[in-house]
PDB file of C-alpha atoms in Angstrom:
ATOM      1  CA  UNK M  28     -16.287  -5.057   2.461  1.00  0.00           C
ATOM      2  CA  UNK M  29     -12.871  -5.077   4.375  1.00  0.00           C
ATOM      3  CA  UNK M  30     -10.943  -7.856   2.661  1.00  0.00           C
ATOM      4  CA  UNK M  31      -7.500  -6.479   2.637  1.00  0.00           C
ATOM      5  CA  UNK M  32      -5.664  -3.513   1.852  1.00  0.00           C
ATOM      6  CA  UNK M  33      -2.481  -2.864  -0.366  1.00  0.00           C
ATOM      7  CA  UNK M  34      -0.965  -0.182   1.069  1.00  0.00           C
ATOM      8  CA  UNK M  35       1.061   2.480  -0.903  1.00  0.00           C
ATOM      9  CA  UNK M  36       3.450   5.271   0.435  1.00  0.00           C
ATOM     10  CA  UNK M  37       0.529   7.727   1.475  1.00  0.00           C
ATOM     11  CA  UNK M  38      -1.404   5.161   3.527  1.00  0.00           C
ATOM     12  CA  UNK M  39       2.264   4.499   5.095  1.00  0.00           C
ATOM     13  CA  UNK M  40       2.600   7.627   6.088  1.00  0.00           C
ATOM     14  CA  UNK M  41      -0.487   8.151   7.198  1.00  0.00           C
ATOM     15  CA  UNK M  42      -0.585   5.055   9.748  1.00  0.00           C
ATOM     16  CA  UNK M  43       3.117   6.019  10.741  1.00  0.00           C
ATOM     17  CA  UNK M  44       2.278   9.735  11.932  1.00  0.00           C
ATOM     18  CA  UNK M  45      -1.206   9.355  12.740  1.00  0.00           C
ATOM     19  CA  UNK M  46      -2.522  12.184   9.977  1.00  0.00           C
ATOM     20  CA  UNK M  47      -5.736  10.972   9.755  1.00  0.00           C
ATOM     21  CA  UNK M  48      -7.977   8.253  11.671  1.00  0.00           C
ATOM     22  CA  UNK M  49      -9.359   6.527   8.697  1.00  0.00           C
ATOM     23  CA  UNK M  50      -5.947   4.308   7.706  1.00  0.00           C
ATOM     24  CA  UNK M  51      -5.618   3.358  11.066  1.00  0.00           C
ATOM     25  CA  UNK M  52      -8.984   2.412  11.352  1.00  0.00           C
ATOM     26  CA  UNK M  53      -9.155   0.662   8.104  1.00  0.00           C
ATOM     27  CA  UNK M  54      -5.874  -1.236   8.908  1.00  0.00           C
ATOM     28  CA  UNK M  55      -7.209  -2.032  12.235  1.00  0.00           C
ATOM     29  CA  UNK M  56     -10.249  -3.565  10.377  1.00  0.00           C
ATOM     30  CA  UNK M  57      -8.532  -5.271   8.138  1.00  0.00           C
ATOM     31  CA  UNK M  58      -6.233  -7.461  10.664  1.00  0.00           C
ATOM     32  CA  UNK M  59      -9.368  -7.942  12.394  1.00  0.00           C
ATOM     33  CA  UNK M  60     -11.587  -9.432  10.260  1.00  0.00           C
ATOM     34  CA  UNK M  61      -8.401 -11.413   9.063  1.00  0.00           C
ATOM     35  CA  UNK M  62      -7.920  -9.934   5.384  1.00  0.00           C
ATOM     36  CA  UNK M  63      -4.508  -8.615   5.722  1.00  0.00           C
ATOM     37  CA  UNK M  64      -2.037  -5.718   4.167  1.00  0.00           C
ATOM     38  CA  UNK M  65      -0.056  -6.100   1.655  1.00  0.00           C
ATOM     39  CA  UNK M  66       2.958  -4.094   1.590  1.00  0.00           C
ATOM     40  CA  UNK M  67       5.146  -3.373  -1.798  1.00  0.00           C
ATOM     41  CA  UNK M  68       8.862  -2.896  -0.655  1.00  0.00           C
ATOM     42  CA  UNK M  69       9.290  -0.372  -2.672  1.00  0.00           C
ATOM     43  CA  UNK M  70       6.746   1.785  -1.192  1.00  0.00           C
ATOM     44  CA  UNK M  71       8.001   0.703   2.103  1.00  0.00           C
ATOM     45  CA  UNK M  72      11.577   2.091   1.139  1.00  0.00           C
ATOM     46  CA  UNK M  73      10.346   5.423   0.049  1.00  0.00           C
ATOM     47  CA  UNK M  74       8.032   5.814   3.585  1.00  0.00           C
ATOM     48  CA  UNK M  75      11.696   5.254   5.363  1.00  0.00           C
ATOM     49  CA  UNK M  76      13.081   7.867   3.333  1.00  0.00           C
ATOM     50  CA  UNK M  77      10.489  10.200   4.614  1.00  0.00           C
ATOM     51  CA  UNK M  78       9.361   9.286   7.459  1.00  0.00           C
ATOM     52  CA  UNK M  79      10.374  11.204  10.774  1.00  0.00           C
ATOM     53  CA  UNK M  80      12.806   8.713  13.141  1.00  0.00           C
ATOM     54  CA  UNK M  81      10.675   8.795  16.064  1.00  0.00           C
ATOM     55  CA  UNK M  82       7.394   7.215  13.991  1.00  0.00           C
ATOM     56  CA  UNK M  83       9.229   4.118  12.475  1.00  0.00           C
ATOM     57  CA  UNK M  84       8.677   2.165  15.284  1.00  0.00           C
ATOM     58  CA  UNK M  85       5.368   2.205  15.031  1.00  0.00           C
ATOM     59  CA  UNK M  86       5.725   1.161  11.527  1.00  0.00           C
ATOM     60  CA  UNK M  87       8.160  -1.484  12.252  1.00  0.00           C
ATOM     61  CA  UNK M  88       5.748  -2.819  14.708  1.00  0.00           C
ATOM     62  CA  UNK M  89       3.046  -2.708  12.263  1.00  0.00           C
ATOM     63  CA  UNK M  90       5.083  -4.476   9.482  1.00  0.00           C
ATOM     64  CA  UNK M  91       5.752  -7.012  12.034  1.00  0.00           C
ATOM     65  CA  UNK M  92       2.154  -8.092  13.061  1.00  0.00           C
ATOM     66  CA  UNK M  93       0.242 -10.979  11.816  1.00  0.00           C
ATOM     67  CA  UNK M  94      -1.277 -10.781   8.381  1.00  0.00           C
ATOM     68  CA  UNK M  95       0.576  -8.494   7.281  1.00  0.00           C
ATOM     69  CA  UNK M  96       2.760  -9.079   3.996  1.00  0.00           C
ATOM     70  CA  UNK M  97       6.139  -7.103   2.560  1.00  0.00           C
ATOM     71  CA  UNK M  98       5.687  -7.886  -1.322  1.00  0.00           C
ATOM     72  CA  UNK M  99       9.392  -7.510  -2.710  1.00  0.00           C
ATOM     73  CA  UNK M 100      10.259  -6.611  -6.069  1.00  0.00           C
ATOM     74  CA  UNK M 101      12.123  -9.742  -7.548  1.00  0.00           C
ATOM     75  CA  UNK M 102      13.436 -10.304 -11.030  1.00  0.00           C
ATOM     76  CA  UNK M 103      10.242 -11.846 -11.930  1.00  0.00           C
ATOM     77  CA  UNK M 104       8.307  -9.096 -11.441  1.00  0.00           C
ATOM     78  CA  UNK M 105      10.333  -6.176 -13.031  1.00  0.00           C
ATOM     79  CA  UNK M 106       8.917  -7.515 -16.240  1.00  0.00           C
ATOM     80  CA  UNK M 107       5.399  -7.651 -15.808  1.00  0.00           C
ATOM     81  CA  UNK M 108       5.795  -3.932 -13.975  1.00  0.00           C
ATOM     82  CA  UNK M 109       7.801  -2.421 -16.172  1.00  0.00           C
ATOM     83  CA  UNK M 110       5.266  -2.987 -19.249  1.00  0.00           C
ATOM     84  CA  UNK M 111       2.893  -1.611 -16.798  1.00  0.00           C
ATOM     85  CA  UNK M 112       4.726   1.672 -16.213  1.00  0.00           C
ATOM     86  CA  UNK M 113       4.699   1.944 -20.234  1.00  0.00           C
ATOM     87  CA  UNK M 114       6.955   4.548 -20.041  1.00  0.00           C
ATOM     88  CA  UNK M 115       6.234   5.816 -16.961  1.00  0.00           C
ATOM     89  CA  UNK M 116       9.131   5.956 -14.676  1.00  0.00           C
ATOM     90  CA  UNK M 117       6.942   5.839 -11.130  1.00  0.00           C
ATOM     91  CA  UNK M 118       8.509   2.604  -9.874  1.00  0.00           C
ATOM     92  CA  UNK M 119       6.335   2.438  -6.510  1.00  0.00           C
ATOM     93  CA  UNK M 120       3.177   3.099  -8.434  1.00  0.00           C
ATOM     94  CA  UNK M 121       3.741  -0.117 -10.613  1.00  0.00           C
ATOM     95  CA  UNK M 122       4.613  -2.095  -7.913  1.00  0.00           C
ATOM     96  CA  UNK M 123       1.655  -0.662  -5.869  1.00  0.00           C
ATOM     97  CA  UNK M 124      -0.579  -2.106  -9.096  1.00  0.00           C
ATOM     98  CA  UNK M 125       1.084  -5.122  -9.058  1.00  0.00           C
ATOM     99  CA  UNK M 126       0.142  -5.971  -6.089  1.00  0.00           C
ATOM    100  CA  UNK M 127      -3.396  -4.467  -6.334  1.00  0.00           C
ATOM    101  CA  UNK M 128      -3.578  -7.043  -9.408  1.00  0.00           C
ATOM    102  CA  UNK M 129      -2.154  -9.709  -7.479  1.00  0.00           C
ATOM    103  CA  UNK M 130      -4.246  -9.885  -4.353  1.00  0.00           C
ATOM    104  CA  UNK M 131      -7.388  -7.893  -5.616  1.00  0.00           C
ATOM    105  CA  UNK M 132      -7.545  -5.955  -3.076  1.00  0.00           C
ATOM    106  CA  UNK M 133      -8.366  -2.153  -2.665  1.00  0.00           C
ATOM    107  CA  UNK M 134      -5.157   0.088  -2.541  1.00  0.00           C
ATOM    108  CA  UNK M 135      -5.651   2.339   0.375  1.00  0.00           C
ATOM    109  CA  UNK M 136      -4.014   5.895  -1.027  1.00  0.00           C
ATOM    110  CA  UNK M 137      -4.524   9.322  -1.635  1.00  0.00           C
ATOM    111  CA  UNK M 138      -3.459   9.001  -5.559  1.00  0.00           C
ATOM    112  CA  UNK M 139      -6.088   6.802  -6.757  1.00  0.00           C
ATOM    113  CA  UNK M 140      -6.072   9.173  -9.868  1.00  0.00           C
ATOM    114  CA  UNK M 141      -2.684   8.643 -10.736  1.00  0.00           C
ATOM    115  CA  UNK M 142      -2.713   4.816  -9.871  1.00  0.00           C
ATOM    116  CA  UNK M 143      -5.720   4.119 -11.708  1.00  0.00           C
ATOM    117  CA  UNK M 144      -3.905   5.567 -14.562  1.00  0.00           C
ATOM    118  CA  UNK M 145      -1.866   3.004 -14.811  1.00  0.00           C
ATOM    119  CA  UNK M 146      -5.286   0.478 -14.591  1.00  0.00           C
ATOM    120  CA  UNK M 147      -8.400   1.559 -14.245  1.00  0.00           C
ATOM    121  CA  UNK M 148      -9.574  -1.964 -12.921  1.00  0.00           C
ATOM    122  CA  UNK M 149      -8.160  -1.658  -9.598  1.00  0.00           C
ATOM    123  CA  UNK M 150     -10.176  -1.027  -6.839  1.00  0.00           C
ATOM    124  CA  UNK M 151      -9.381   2.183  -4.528  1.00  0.00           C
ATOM    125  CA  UNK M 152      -9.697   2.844  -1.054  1.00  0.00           C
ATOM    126  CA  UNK M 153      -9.343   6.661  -0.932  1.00  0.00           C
ATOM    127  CA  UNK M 154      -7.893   8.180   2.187  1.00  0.00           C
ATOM    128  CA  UNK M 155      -9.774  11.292   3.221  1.00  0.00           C
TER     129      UNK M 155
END
């Protein structure tokens, strides 16, 4: 089952500097078999902040690509997040969730623990 992927700041990262195979296979299949990615801003924002210069263009290039989809966090949604943080003060994780939610997809990640937290209905894709 490869229906889409949210991805959070790990699976970013991990696509951006090549760390592993799996994310960039899974985000290969996914764009394939015409799913897609969804993207949370916010997440996006904090893989900039880390990410080395030299691998961003990669990213860019991903983030440009069909089927893939840059979620932002609008006024609308700081609501519905921020009851899901309940306290918590991990904005990328609740937007990560909120997306999950949203699309149903699998969050590809390696903090499913901490994101599942937050619901334990969402579906993780763990990255080895």
């Amino acid at each position: 089952m490869i229906p889409g992927r949210v991805l959070d700041v790990s699976a970013l990262v991990d696509v951006a500097v090549a760390k592993t195979r799996y994310s960039r296979h899974v985000v290969a299949m996914c764009l394939y078999r015409g799913g897609g990615l969804c993207v949370p801003s916010t997440a996006l924002a904090a893989v900039y902040s880390i990410a080395p210069l030299d691998t961003q263009a990669e990213l860019f290039d991903l983030l440009m690509g069909p089927g893939v989809t840059i979620d932002d966090l609008s006024a609308g949604k700081a609501p519905d997040i921020g009851e899901l943080l309940d306290g918590s003060s991990d904005v990328v994780a609740g937007h990560v969730v909120w997306c999950a939610r949203n699309t149903r997809w699998p969050v590809l990640t390696d903090r499913g623990d901490q994101l599942s937290l937050l619901d334990p209905r969402i579906m993780i894709d763990p990255i080895p």
